[in-house]
Amino acid sequence: MTDEKDERRPAGELEAAVMAALWAAREPLTPSRVQRELGVGLARTTVTTILSRLHDKGVVGRERLGRGYAYFAVQDAPGLTARRMHGELARDTDRETVLARFVAQLSADDEQVLRRLLEGDER
């Protein structure tokens, strides 16, 4: 029998949970504090690994705190989503087709927002 806390979770799911904890915090958090905030039975070493990977990706910053680090988000949730979208676009060699298909799948409301933004009205 496998204990729920020992089951493997997708890395993206864990990263999202860690980012949510950092966004909710008013100050940088240590891995131990993130572990407590998550409350899902993850080992501190797992949380530290996730934070280190996020730091390597440039998604979180860190500052020295004693012998370790305290981590903080460097982008808000919309900024992180935009970064992921750019990453996906960069992976394909046919950017024009990717963009055309993306735009073709937008809702009418999203298309209006995109048109407004492209015209320079960023509000």
Coordinates of C-alpha atoms in Angstrom, one line a residue:
M1 CA 0.0 0.0 0.0
T2 CA 1.3 3.4 -1.0
D3 CA 0.9 6.3 1.4
E4 CA -0.6 9.4 -0.4
K5 CA 2.3 11.6 0.6
D6 CA 4.8 9.2 -1.0
E7 CA 3.0 9.2 -4.4
R8 CA 4.9 10.9 -7.2
R9 CA 3.4 14.2 -8.4
P10 CA 4.2 16.0 -11.7
A11 CA 7.0 18.5 -11.2
G12 CA 4.9 21.2 -12.8
E13 CA 2.2 20.7 -10.1
L14 CA 4.8 20.9 -7.3
E15 CA 6.3 24.0 -8.9
A16 CA 2.9 25.6 -9.1
A17 CA 2.2 24.9 -5.5
V18 CA 5.6 26.3 -4.4
M19 CA 5.0 29.5 -6.5
A20 CA 1.6 29.9 -5.0
A21 CA 3.1 29.8 -1.5
L22 CA 5.8 32.4 -2.5
W23 CA 3.2 34.7 -4.1
A24 CA 1.0 34.6 -0.9
A25 CA 4.0 35.4 1.3
R26 CA 4.8 39.0 2.3
E27 CA 8.5 38.1 2.7
P28 CA 11.1 35.6 1.3
L29 CA 10.5 32.1 2.6
T30 CA 13.0 29.4 3.6
P31 CA 12.5 25.9 2.2
S32 CA 11.3 24.8 5.7
R33 CA 8.7 27.6 5.7
V34 CA 7.5 26.7 2.2
Q35 CA 7.3 23.1 3.3
R36 CA 5.0 24.1 6.2
E37 CA 2.9 26.4 3.9
L38 CA 2.3 23.6 1.4
G39 CA 1.2 21.1 4.1
V40 CA 1.3 18.2 1.8
G41 CA 3.9 16.0 3.4
L42 CA 6.8 16.8 1.1
A43 CA 10.3 16.3 2.4
R44 CA 12.2 19.6 3.0
T45 CA 14.9 18.3 0.6
T46 CA 12.2 18.0 -2.1
V47 CA 11.1 21.5 -1.5
T48 CA 14.7 22.7 -1.6
T49 CA 15.2 21.0 -4.9
I50 CA 12.1 22.6 -6.4
L51 CA 13.2 26.0 -5.2
S52 CA 16.7 25.5 -6.6
R53 CA 15.3 24.5 -10.0
L54 CA 12.9 27.5 -10.0
H55 CA 15.9 29.7 -9.2
D56 CA 17.9 28.2 -12.0
K57 CA 15.0 29.0 -14.4
G58 CA 15.0 32.6 -13.2
V59 CA 11.5 32.3 -11.8
V60 CA 12.5 32.9 -8.2
G61 CA 15.2 34.9 -6.5
R62 CA 16.9 34.2 -3.3
E63 CA 18.8 35.9 -0.6
R64 CA 21.3 34.5 1.9
L65 CA 19.7 33.8 5.3
G66 CA 22.1 32.2 7.7
R67 CA 23.7 29.1 6.1
G68 CA 20.8 28.8 3.6
Y69 CA 18.6 30.9 1.4
A70 CA 15.1 32.5 1.6
Y71 CA 13.3 32.5 -1.7
F72 CA 10.9 35.0 -3.3
A73 CA 8.9 35.2 -6.6
V74 CA 10.4 37.5 -9.2
Q75 CA 7.3 37.6 -11.3
D76 CA 3.6 37.5 -10.6
A77 CA 1.3 34.8 -12.0
P78 CA 0.5 36.6 -15.3
G79 CA 4.2 37.3 -15.8
L80 CA 5.0 33.7 -15.3
T81 CA 2.3 32.6 -17.8
A82 CA 3.6 35.1 -20.4
R83 CA 7.1 33.7 -19.9
R84 CA 5.8 30.1 -20.5
M85 CA 4.0 31.3 -23.6
H86 CA 7.2 32.8 -24.9
G87 CA 9.1 29.6 -24.1
E88 CA 6.6 27.5 -26.1
L89 CA 6.8 29.9 -29.0
A90 CA 10.6 29.7 -29.0
R91 CA 10.5 25.9 -29.2
D92 CA 8.9 25.9 -32.7
T93 CA 10.7 27.0 -35.8
D94 CA 7.5 28.1 -37.6
R95 CA 6.5 31.0 -35.4
E96 CA 4.2 32.5 -37.9
T97 CA 2.0 29.4 -38.1
V98 CA 2.0 29.0 -34.3
L99 CA 0.9 32.6 -33.8
A100 CA -1.7 32.3 -36.5
R101 CA -3.2 29.2 -34.9
F102 CA -3.0 30.8 -31.5
V103 CA -4.9 33.8 -32.7
A104 CA -7.4 31.7 -34.6
Q105 CA -8.3 29.9 -31.4
L106 CA -8.9 33.1 -29.3
S107 CA -12.4 34.0 -28.1
A108 CA -13.9 37.1 -29.5
D109 CA -13.3 38.9 -26.2
D110 CA -9.6 37.8 -26.1
E111 CA -9.2 38.9 -29.7
Q112 CA -10.4 42.4 -28.8
V113 CA -8.0 42.6 -25.9
L114 CA -5.1 41.5 -28.1
R115 CA -6.1 44.0 -30.8
R116 CA -6.2 46.8 -28.2
L117 CA -2.8 45.8 -26.8
L118 CA -1.2 45.6 -30.2
E119 CA -2.5 49.1 -30.9
G120 CA -0.6 50.3 -27.9
D121 CA -3.4 50.7 -25.3
E122 CA -1.8 48.6 -22.5
R123 CA -3.8 50.2 -19.7

